[in-house]
Structures are given as structure tokens and as C-alpha cells.
Short mmCIF file of C-alpha atoms in Angstrom, two decimals:
data_model
loop_
_atom_site.label_atom_id
_atom_site.label_comp_id
_atom_site.label_asym_id
_atom_site.label_seq_id
_atom_site.Cartn_x
_atom_site.Cartn_y
_atom_site.Cartn_z
CA MET A 1 -0.03 -0.02 0.01
CA ASP A 2 1.43 3.36 -1.04
CA VAL A 3 0.85 6.04 1.56
CA SER A 4 2.91 8.76 -0.05
CA GLY A 5 1.18 12.08 -0.24
CA PRO A 6 0.99 15.40 1.58
CA ALA A 7 2.08 15.55 5.13
CA PHE A 8 -0.53 15.78 7.84
CA PRO A 9 -1.39 17.89 9.73
CA VAL A 10 -2.13 20.60 7.22
CA ARG A 11 0.51 23.36 7.02
CA GLN A 12 -0.82 26.39 8.88
CA LYS A 13 0.01 29.66 10.55
CA ASN A 14 -1.92 31.30 13.35
CA LEU A 15 -1.70 35.07 14.07
CA THR A 16 -3.30 37.35 16.51
CA LEU A 17 -3.04 41.10 16.01
CA GLU A 18 -4.98 44.28 16.70
CA ILE A 19 -6.54 46.04 13.72
CA LYS A 20 -8.26 49.37 14.42
CA GLY A 21 -8.70 48.50 18.06
CA ASN A 22 -10.20 45.00 17.44
CA LYS A 23 -8.48 41.82 18.33
CA THR A 24 -8.14 39.86 15.07
CA ASP A 25 -7.32 36.16 14.86
CA ILE A 26 -6.01 34.94 11.49
CA ILE A 27 -5.44 31.34 10.46
CA ILE A 28 -3.82 30.54 7.15
CA CYS A 29 -3.87 26.93 5.94
CA SER A 30 -2.40 25.31 2.84
CA TYR A 31 -4.31 22.19 1.74
CA GLU A 32 -3.43 20.06 -1.23
CA ASP A 33 -6.04 21.60 -3.47
CA ASN A 34 -6.68 25.13 -2.07
CA PHE A 35 -5.74 27.67 0.51
CA PHE A 36 -7.97 28.63 3.42
CA VAL A 37 -7.74 31.89 5.33
CA LEU A 38 -9.89 32.64 8.35
CA ALA A 39 -9.85 36.13 9.84
CA THR A 40 -12.22 36.72 12.69
CA GLN A 41 -12.87 39.52 15.27
CA ILE A 42 -16.14 37.86 16.49
CA GLY A 43 -14.95 34.33 17.24
CA SER A 44 -16.85 32.73 14.34
CA MET A 45 -16.43 32.27 10.59
CA GLY A 46 -18.74 34.95 9.30
CA THR A 47 -18.93 35.47 5.55
CA ILE A 48 -17.28 32.77 3.39
CA LEU A 49 -15.94 33.56 -0.08
CA HIS A 50 -14.36 31.50 -2.84
CA ALA A 51 -11.73 33.07 -5.09
CA ARG A 52 -9.99 31.59 -8.04
CA LYS A 53 -8.03 32.50 -11.14
CA GLU A 54 -9.95 31.90 -14.36
CA GLU A 55 -7.78 29.84 -16.75
CA ASP A 56 -8.13 31.43 -20.16
CA VAL A 57 -6.17 31.70 -23.37
CA SER A 58 -6.07 35.52 -23.12
CA THR A 59 -2.90 37.16 -21.80
CA ASP A 60 -4.66 39.04 -18.98
CA PRO A 61 -5.70 36.89 -16.05
CA THR A 62 -9.22 37.02 -14.80
CA PHE A 63 -10.20 36.41 -11.23
CA ASP A 64 -13.57 35.23 -9.93
CA VAL A 65 -14.60 35.93 -6.32
CA SER A 66 -18.09 34.75 -5.07
CA VAL A 67 -19.82 34.75 -1.76
CA ILE A 68 -20.60 31.13 -0.67
CA PHE A 69 -22.28 32.07 2.62
CA GLY A 70 -23.06 35.25 4.43
CA LYS A 71 -23.19 38.94 3.54
CA ARG A 72 -23.57 39.57 -0.17
CA ASP A 73 -23.71 43.35 0.05
CA GLU A 74 -20.15 44.02 1.16
CA PRO A 75 -17.99 44.97 -1.83
CA MET A 76 -14.93 45.44 0.30
CA MET A 77 -14.95 41.75 1.25
CA ILE A 78 -14.99 40.90 -2.49
CA SER A 79 -12.11 43.27 -3.03
CA CYS A 80 -10.19 41.59 -0.13
CA GLY A 81 -10.69 38.18 -1.73
CA ARG A 82 -9.59 39.52 -5.11
CA GLN A 83 -6.37 41.05 -3.70
CA LEU A 84 -5.46 37.81 -2.03
CA ILE A 85 -6.13 35.55 -5.03
CA GLU A 86 -4.11 37.98 -7.18
CA HIS A 87 -1.23 37.69 -4.65
CA ILE A 88 -1.46 33.90 -4.72
CA SER A 89 -1.56 33.87 -8.52
CA ASN A 90 1.43 36.25 -8.84
CA SER A 91 3.33 33.97 -6.44
CA GLY A 92 3.05 31.18 -8.94
CA SER A 93 0.29 29.06 -7.42
CA SER A 94 -2.87 28.12 -9.27
CA LYS A 95 -4.77 26.91 -6.11
CA PRO A 96 -8.10 28.61 -5.32
CA LEU A 97 -8.73 30.41 -2.01
CA VAL A 98 -11.48 29.95 0.51
CA LEU A 99 -11.68 33.06 2.67
CA SER A 100 -13.76 33.42 5.85
CA LEU A 101 -14.22 36.88 7.29
CA GLY A 102 -16.01 37.29 10.66
CA LEU A 103 -15.49 40.97 11.26
CA LYS A 104 -16.92 43.65 13.59
CA ASP A 105 -15.46 46.34 11.35
CA HIS A 106 -15.78 46.09 7.58
CA SER A 107 -13.87 49.26 6.81
CA MET A 108 -11.19 49.57 4.07
CA ALA A 109 -8.51 49.95 6.75
CA THR A 110 -9.50 46.74 8.48
CA LEU A 111 -9.50 44.76 5.26
CA LYS A 112 -6.18 46.24 4.18
CA GLY A 113 -4.73 45.19 7.49
CA ILE A 114 -5.99 41.62 6.93
CA VAL A 115 -4.59 41.50 3.35
CA SER A 116 -1.25 42.87 4.60
CA ALA A 117 -0.99 40.37 7.51
CA VAL A 118 -1.95 37.43 5.26
CA THR A 119 0.45 38.36 2.48
CA GLU A 120 3.34 38.82 4.95
CA ASN A 121 2.68 35.41 6.46
CA CYS A 122 1.63 33.45 3.40
CA LEU A 123 2.11 29.77 2.78
CA TRP A 124 2.05 29.92 -0.99
#
């Protein structure tokens, strides 16, 4: 029986930082087929997004970000997912991203802080 494959447990990083006065916990996981990022200020998952790079024959890449569960009227969350998937793609990975944002504050500054923290501590 061949048991070769990815190591378990899943590679991950855990961070805790303060963004605009709110304690923010961030977990970054690298699975075999996708990346998972959880950023929470409320202790739960909140809105879940799926982001991926569209494979196309055109020279300019296209990115698709969709809300799987939660608030659909928060364009800044979509922007956060897009920035992260672009960073993943520019780093050479083609894995999609599952992003979970449980936030008290949905401001641009908060989401910029999350994107910055994740890109500085990435696993891709």
C-alpha cells in the first residue's frame, strides 16, 4: 500500500493582531487543493468567499470571487478576496482560495490590515 502524499497535519500559521482596536485572529492553511484563510474578530467564521483564477487563453488573467455564505452586500470583502487571489496567482500558485471573514469592522482599513497580514505570512 502506497501512503505517499501530503504531510498531515495541514501546514498552517496562526496570528493574533490588533486592527483598528479590534483583536483579530487569522489562520492561514495550505491544503493540497486550495488555501484557506480565516480572519475573525467575532470568534466565528462569518462570511465565506471562494476566489479563483480563471484559466483562459487571453494574456490578462481574470479572477472570480463569489460569496458562498453570508453577507452579499459587502463589496470590500469581495475586494479583499480579489487582492489575496491575485497575490497567490502572482506567487506562482494556481490553487483557489476559501476566505472566511468574521469581522466587527468592515472598513477599508481593516480589510487592508488583513490583506497585509496574510500576504506577509503566506504559505504559498
